PDB file of C-alpha atoms in Angstrom:
ATOM      1  CA  MET A   1      57.276 -19.627 130.464  1.00 47.00           C
ATOM      2  CA  LYS A   2      57.293 -19.455 134.264  1.00 45.00           C
ATOM      3  CA  THR A   3      56.523 -23.185 134.429  1.00 41.00           C
ATOM      4  CA  ILE A   4      59.490 -24.002 132.167  1.00 40.00           C
ATOM      5  CA  PHE A   5      61.807 -21.889 134.336  1.00 36.00           C
ATOM      6  CA  VAL A   6      60.611 -23.577 137.550  1.00 35.00           C
ATOM      7  CA  THR A   7      61.045 -27.004 135.928  1.00 36.00           C
ATOM      8  CA  LEU A   8      64.580 -26.147 134.789  1.00 35.00           C
ATOM      9  CA  VAL A   9      65.552 -24.870 138.244  1.00 36.00           C
ATOM     10  CA  ALA A  10      64.104 -27.995 139.886  1.00 39.00           C
ATOM     11  CA  ALA A  11      66.015 -30.223 137.442  1.00 39.00           C
ATOM     12  CA  MET A  12      69.263 -28.351 138.143  1.00 39.00           C
ATOM     13  CA  ILE A  13      68.797 -28.704 141.902  1.00 42.00           C
ATOM     14  CA  ALA A  14      68.005 -32.422 141.576  1.00 41.00           C
ATOM     15  CA  THR A  15      71.087 -32.970 139.382  1.00 39.00           C
ATOM     16  CA  GLN A  16      73.333 -31.112 141.814  1.00 45.00           C
ATOM     17  CA  SER A  17      71.858 -33.033 144.732  1.00 42.00           C
ATOM     18  CA  PHE A  18      72.444 -36.377 142.974  1.00 40.00           C
ATOM     19  CA  ALA A  19      76.014 -35.385 142.063  1.00 44.00           C
ATOM     20  CA  ALA A  20      76.667 -34.276 145.635  1.00 45.00           C
ATOM     21  CA  ASP A  21      75.238 -37.539 147.025  1.00 45.00           C
ATOM     22  CA  THR A  22      77.387 -39.589 144.623  1.00 45.00           C
ATOM     23  CA  LYS A  23      80.474 -37.537 145.465  1.00 49.00           C
ATOM     24  CA  ALA A  24      79.737 -37.832 149.185  1.00 51.00           C
ATOM     25  CA  ALA A  25      79.417 -41.621 148.858  1.00 53.00           C
ATOM     26  CA  ASP A  26      82.769 -41.803 147.039  1.00 63.00           C
ATOM     27  CA  ASP A  27      84.374 -39.441 149.559  1.00 70.00           C
ATOM     28  CA  SER A  28      83.342 -41.722 152.421  1.00 90.00           C
ATOM     29  CA  LEU A  29      85.297 -44.610 150.895  1.00 95.00           C
ATOM     30  CA  LYS A  30      88.921 -44.921 151.890  1.00 97.00           C
ATOM     31  CA  LYS A  31      91.475 -44.619 149.072  1.00 97.00           C
ATOM     32  CA  ILE A  32      94.257 -47.157 149.364  1.00 98.00           C
ATOM     33  CA  SER A  33      97.231 -48.301 147.318  1.00 98.00           C
ATOM     34  CA  THR A  34      97.439 -51.745 145.774  1.00 98.00           C
ATOM     35  CA  TYR A  35      99.966 -52.761 148.426  1.00 98.00           C
ATOM     36  CA  GLU A  36      97.484 -52.010 151.246  1.00 98.00           C
ATOM     37  CA  ALA A  37      94.663 -54.074 149.709  1.00 98.00           C
ATOM     38  CA  THR A  38      95.377 -57.236 151.718  1.00 97.00           C
ATOM     39  CA  ASN A  39      94.377 -55.301 154.857  1.00 98.00           C
ATOM     40  CA  TYR A  40      90.883 -54.548 153.460  1.00 98.00           C
ATOM     41  CA  TYR A  41      89.366 -57.893 152.419  1.00 98.00           C
ATOM     42  CA  ASP A  42      85.546 -57.796 152.289  1.00 98.00           C
ATOM     43  CA  GLN A  43      85.543 -53.992 152.606  1.00 98.00           C
ATOM     44  CA  GLU A  44      84.442 -51.462 150.002  1.00 98.00           C
ATOM     45  CA  VAL A  45      87.283 -49.094 149.153  1.00 98.00           C
ATOM     46  CA  ILE A  46      88.883 -47.254 146.255  1.00 98.00           C
ATOM     47  CA  VAL A  47      92.133 -48.880 145.130  1.00 98.00           C
ATOM     48  CA  THR A  48      94.620 -46.764 143.193  1.00 98.00           C
ATOM     49  CA  GLY A  49      97.364 -48.101 140.961  1.00 98.00           C
ATOM     50  CA  LYS A  50      98.945 -48.198 137.515  1.00 98.00           C
ATOM     51  CA  VAL A  51      97.846 -50.788 134.949  1.00 97.00           C
ATOM     52  CA  THR A  52     101.044 -52.657 134.083  1.00 98.00           C
ATOM     53  CA  GLN A  53      99.526 -55.688 132.373  1.00 98.00           C
ATOM     54  CA  VAL A  54      96.298 -56.407 130.488  1.00 96.00           C
ATOM     55  CA  THR A  55      95.440 -60.060 129.850  1.00 95.00           C
ATOM     56  CA  ILE A  56      92.387 -60.799 127.729  1.00 92.00           C
ATOM     57  CA  ARG A  57      91.140 -64.381 127.815  1.00 91.00           C
ATOM     58  CA  GLN A  58      88.047 -65.940 126.248  1.00 88.00           C
ATOM     59  CA  LYS A  59      85.832 -65.441 129.320  1.00 90.00           C
ATOM     60  CA  VAL A  60      87.700 -62.931 131.478  1.00 92.00           C
ATOM     61  CA  THR A  61      90.040 -59.942 131.317  1.00 93.00           C
ATOM     62  CA  PHE A  62      92.626 -59.211 133.997  1.00 96.00           C
ATOM     63  CA  LEU A  63      94.166 -55.825 134.754  1.00 96.00           C
ATOM     64  CA  ASN A  64      97.259 -56.274 136.910  1.00 98.00           C
ATOM     65  CA  LEU A  65      98.202 -53.149 138.818  1.00 98.00           C
ATOM     66  CA  ASP A  66     101.688 -51.887 139.712  1.00 98.00           C
ATOM     67  CA  LYS A  67     103.460 -55.148 138.708  1.00 98.00           C
ATOM     68  CA  SER A  68     102.869 -57.894 136.177  1.00 97.00           C
ATOM     69  CA  TYR A  69     101.529 -61.332 137.089  1.00 96.00           C
ATOM     70  CA  PRO A  70     102.496 -63.232 139.238  1.00 96.00           C
ATOM     71  CA  ASN A  71     104.001 -60.404 141.313  1.00 97.00           C
ATOM     72  CA  SER A  72     101.064 -58.005 140.973  1.00 98.00           C
ATOM     73  CA  PRO A  73      99.818 -56.811 144.353  1.00 98.00           C
ATOM     74  CA  PHE A  74      96.285 -56.296 142.999  1.00 98.00           C
ATOM     75  CA  THR A  75      94.125 -57.503 140.108  1.00 98.00           C
ATOM     76  CA  VAL A  76      90.989 -56.083 138.513  1.00 97.00           C
ATOM     77  CA  VAL A  77      88.821 -58.841 137.045  1.00 95.00           C
ATOM     78  CA  ILE A  78      86.322 -58.273 134.232  1.00 92.00           C
ATOM     79  CA  PHE A  79      84.089 -61.305 133.569  1.00 89.00           C
ATOM     80  CA  HIS A  80      82.818 -61.265 130.007  1.00 85.00           C
ATOM     81  CA  GLY A  81      79.052 -61.181 129.763  1.00 81.00           C
ATOM     82  CA  HIS A  82      78.654 -60.136 133.406  1.00 69.00           C
ATOM     83  CA  SER A  83      79.888 -56.625 132.876  1.00 65.00           C
ATOM     84  CA  SER A  84      78.777 -53.430 131.224  1.00 63.00           C
ATOM     85  CA  PHE A  85      82.430 -52.823 130.295  1.00 65.00           C
ATOM     86  CA  PHE A  86      82.799 -52.132 126.597  1.00 65.00           C
ATOM     87  CA  GLY A  87      85.872 -50.939 124.811  1.00 75.00           C
ATOM     88  CA  ASP A  88      89.533 -51.654 124.429  1.00 83.00           C
ATOM     89  CA  ALA A  89      90.974 -52.782 127.759  1.00 89.00           C
ATOM     90  CA  ASN A  90      94.464 -52.496 126.259  1.00 91.00           C
ATOM     91  CA  ALA A  91      93.960 -48.710 126.203  1.00 91.00           C
ATOM     92  CA  LEU A  92      94.290 -48.811 129.994  1.00 92.00           C
ATOM     93  CA  LYS A  93      97.867 -50.141 129.956  1.00 95.00           C
ATOM     94  CA  GLY A  94     100.234 -47.640 131.534  1.00 96.00           C
ATOM     95  CA  LYS A  95      97.385 -45.543 132.938  1.00 95.00           C
ATOM     96  CA  ASN A  96      96.796 -44.713 136.581  1.00 97.00           C
ATOM     97  CA  ILE A  97      93.343 -45.884 137.618  1.00 96.00           C
ATOM     98  CA  GLU A  98      91.044 -46.003 140.611  1.00 97.00           C
ATOM     99  CA  ILE A  99      88.812 -49.022 141.187  1.00 97.00           C
ATOM    100  CA  LYS A 100      85.841 -48.802 143.539  1.00 97.00           C
ATOM    101  CA  GLY A 101      84.432 -51.981 145.030  1.00 97.00           C
ATOM    102  CA  THR A 102      84.669 -54.711 147.617  1.00 98.00           C
ATOM    103  CA  ILE A 103      88.056 -56.401 147.808  1.00 98.00           C
ATOM    104  CA  LYS A 104      87.895 -60.179 147.595  1.00 98.00           C
ATOM    105  CA  ASN A 105      90.577 -62.735 148.399  1.00 98.00           C
ATOM    106  CA  TYR A 106      91.258 -65.043 145.454  1.00 97.00           C
ATOM    107  CA  ASN A 107      94.101 -67.538 145.996  1.00 95.00           C
ATOM    108  CA  ASP A 108      95.617 -65.266 148.667  1.00 96.00           C
ATOM    109  CA  LYS A 109      95.641 -62.276 146.299  1.00 97.00           C
ATOM    110  CA  PRO A 110      93.371 -59.207 146.521  1.00 98.00           C
ATOM    111  CA  GLU A 111      91.056 -58.398 143.624  1.00 98.00           C
ATOM    112  CA  ILE A 112      87.940 -56.464 142.689  1.00 98.00           C
ATOM    113  CA  ALA A 113      85.584 -57.781 140.017  1.00 95.00           C
ATOM    114  CA  LEU A 114      84.401 -54.962 137.758  1.00 91.00           C
ATOM    115  CA  ASP A 115      80.613 -55.058 137.346  1.00 87.00           C
ATOM    116  CA  ASN A 116      80.234 -51.741 135.519  1.00 85.00           C
ATOM    117  CA  THR A 117      82.321 -48.857 134.222  1.00 81.00           C
ATOM    118  CA  ASN A 118      81.257 -46.637 137.139  1.00 88.00           C
ATOM    119  CA  GLN A 119      83.694 -48.605 139.274  1.00 93.00           C
ATOM    120  CA  LEU A 120      86.684 -47.607 137.148  1.00 92.00           C
ATOM    121  CA  THR A 121      88.175 -44.137 136.857  1.00 92.00           C
ATOM    122  CA  VAL A 122      91.185 -43.334 134.708  1.00 92.00           C
ATOM    123  CA  VAL A 123      93.070 -40.583 136.500  1.00 93.00           C
ATOM    124  CA  GLY A 124      93.069 -37.483 134.305  1.00 87.00           C
ATOM    125  CA  VAL A 125      90.301 -38.737 131.972  1.00 79.00           C
ATOM    126  CA  THR A 126      86.869 -37.178 132.365  1.00 71.00           C
ATOM    127  CA  ASN A 127      84.924 -39.423 129.974  1.00 69.00           C
ATOM    128  CA  LEU A 128      85.825 -43.110 130.219  1.00 64.00           C
ATOM    129  CA  ASP A 129      83.559 -44.064 127.315  1.00 62.00           C
ATOM    130  CA  LEU A 130      85.453 -41.765 124.921  1.00 62.00           C
ATOM    131  CA  PHE A 131      88.797 -42.956 126.257  1.00 63.00           C
ATOM    132  CA  LEU A 132      87.973 -46.612 125.669  1.00 66.00           C
ATOM    133  CA  LYS A 133      86.058 -46.067 122.416  1.00 65.00           C
ATOM    134  CA  PRO A 134      87.972 -47.572 119.504  1.00 59.00           C
ATOM    135  CA  GLN A 135      88.623 -45.052 116.767  1.00 55.00           C
ATOM    136  CA  HIS A 136      87.951 -46.075 113.165  1.00 54.00           C
ATOM    137  CA  LYS A 137      88.702 -43.859 110.190  1.00 49.00           C
ATOM    138  CA  SER A 138      85.861 -43.496 107.750  1.00 47.00           C
ATOM    139  CA  SER A 139      87.247 -43.662 104.210  1.00 45.00           C
ATOM    140  CA  SER A 140      84.747 -41.170 102.782  1.00 43.00           C
ATOM    141  CA  THR A 141      84.704 -38.420 105.399  1.00 42.00           C
ATOM    142  CA  ASN A 142      88.037 -38.832 107.243  1.00 40.00           C
ATOM    143  CA  THR A 143      86.284 -38.700 110.614  1.00 37.00           C
ATOM    144  CA  THR A 144      86.233 -41.147 113.476  1.00 36.00           C
ATOM    145  CA  SER A 145      83.240 -43.172 114.555  1.00 35.00           C
ATOM    146  CA  ALA A 146      82.316 -46.232 116.585  1.00 37.00           C
ATOM    147  CA  THR A 147      81.105 -49.107 114.423  1.00 38.00           C
ATOM    148  CA  PRO A 148      78.711 -49.006 111.452  1.00 42.00           C
ATOM    149  CA  SER A 149      75.851 -49.761 113.852  1.00 40.00           C
ATOM    150  CA  GLY A 150      76.909 -46.908 116.143  1.00 41.00           C
ATOM    151  CA  LYS A 151      77.496 -49.310 119.034  1.00 40.00           C
ATOM    152  CA  LEU A 152      80.804 -49.914 120.737  1.00 39.00           C
ATOM    153  CA  PRO A 153      82.222 -53.342 120.009  1.00 40.00           C
ATOM    154  CA  ASP A 154      82.228 -55.787 122.888  1.00 46.00           C
ATOM    155  CA  ILE A 155      85.773 -57.114 123.239  1.00 46.00           C
ATOM    156  CA  MET A 156      84.660 -59.634 125.795  1.00 39.00           C
TER     157      MET A 156
END
């Protein structure tokens, strides 16, 4: 019993330490608006903005922030097959988001390529997976679920 208690306490301390380290790493990054992004090429920052346009192509998805293309001051790029992003990107339209990553210059426009969902935070949403998870009604139980296999569909 004493061993279980010590193990639980150690696990709690390790979890809190990891969470604090992750938070500290995020806190050290500068938060900027989409309009400031051109001043931070090749720097890791957190860019904040509102998703105004979602464009899903065969090999890539674009999230344009604060204005629609071609006037968008910032674009989030999701390459299909090179990302752990699963879910309905259209669910992000109209939402305020934060994107963490290194800003790259693509055709004189700032962008961040999304490699995993940890880079994207929807402001006011605590669980991104549930937010993006498509809801399907089951005809027999009237409950929602992912897909018959239990996996989220890959829209990419």
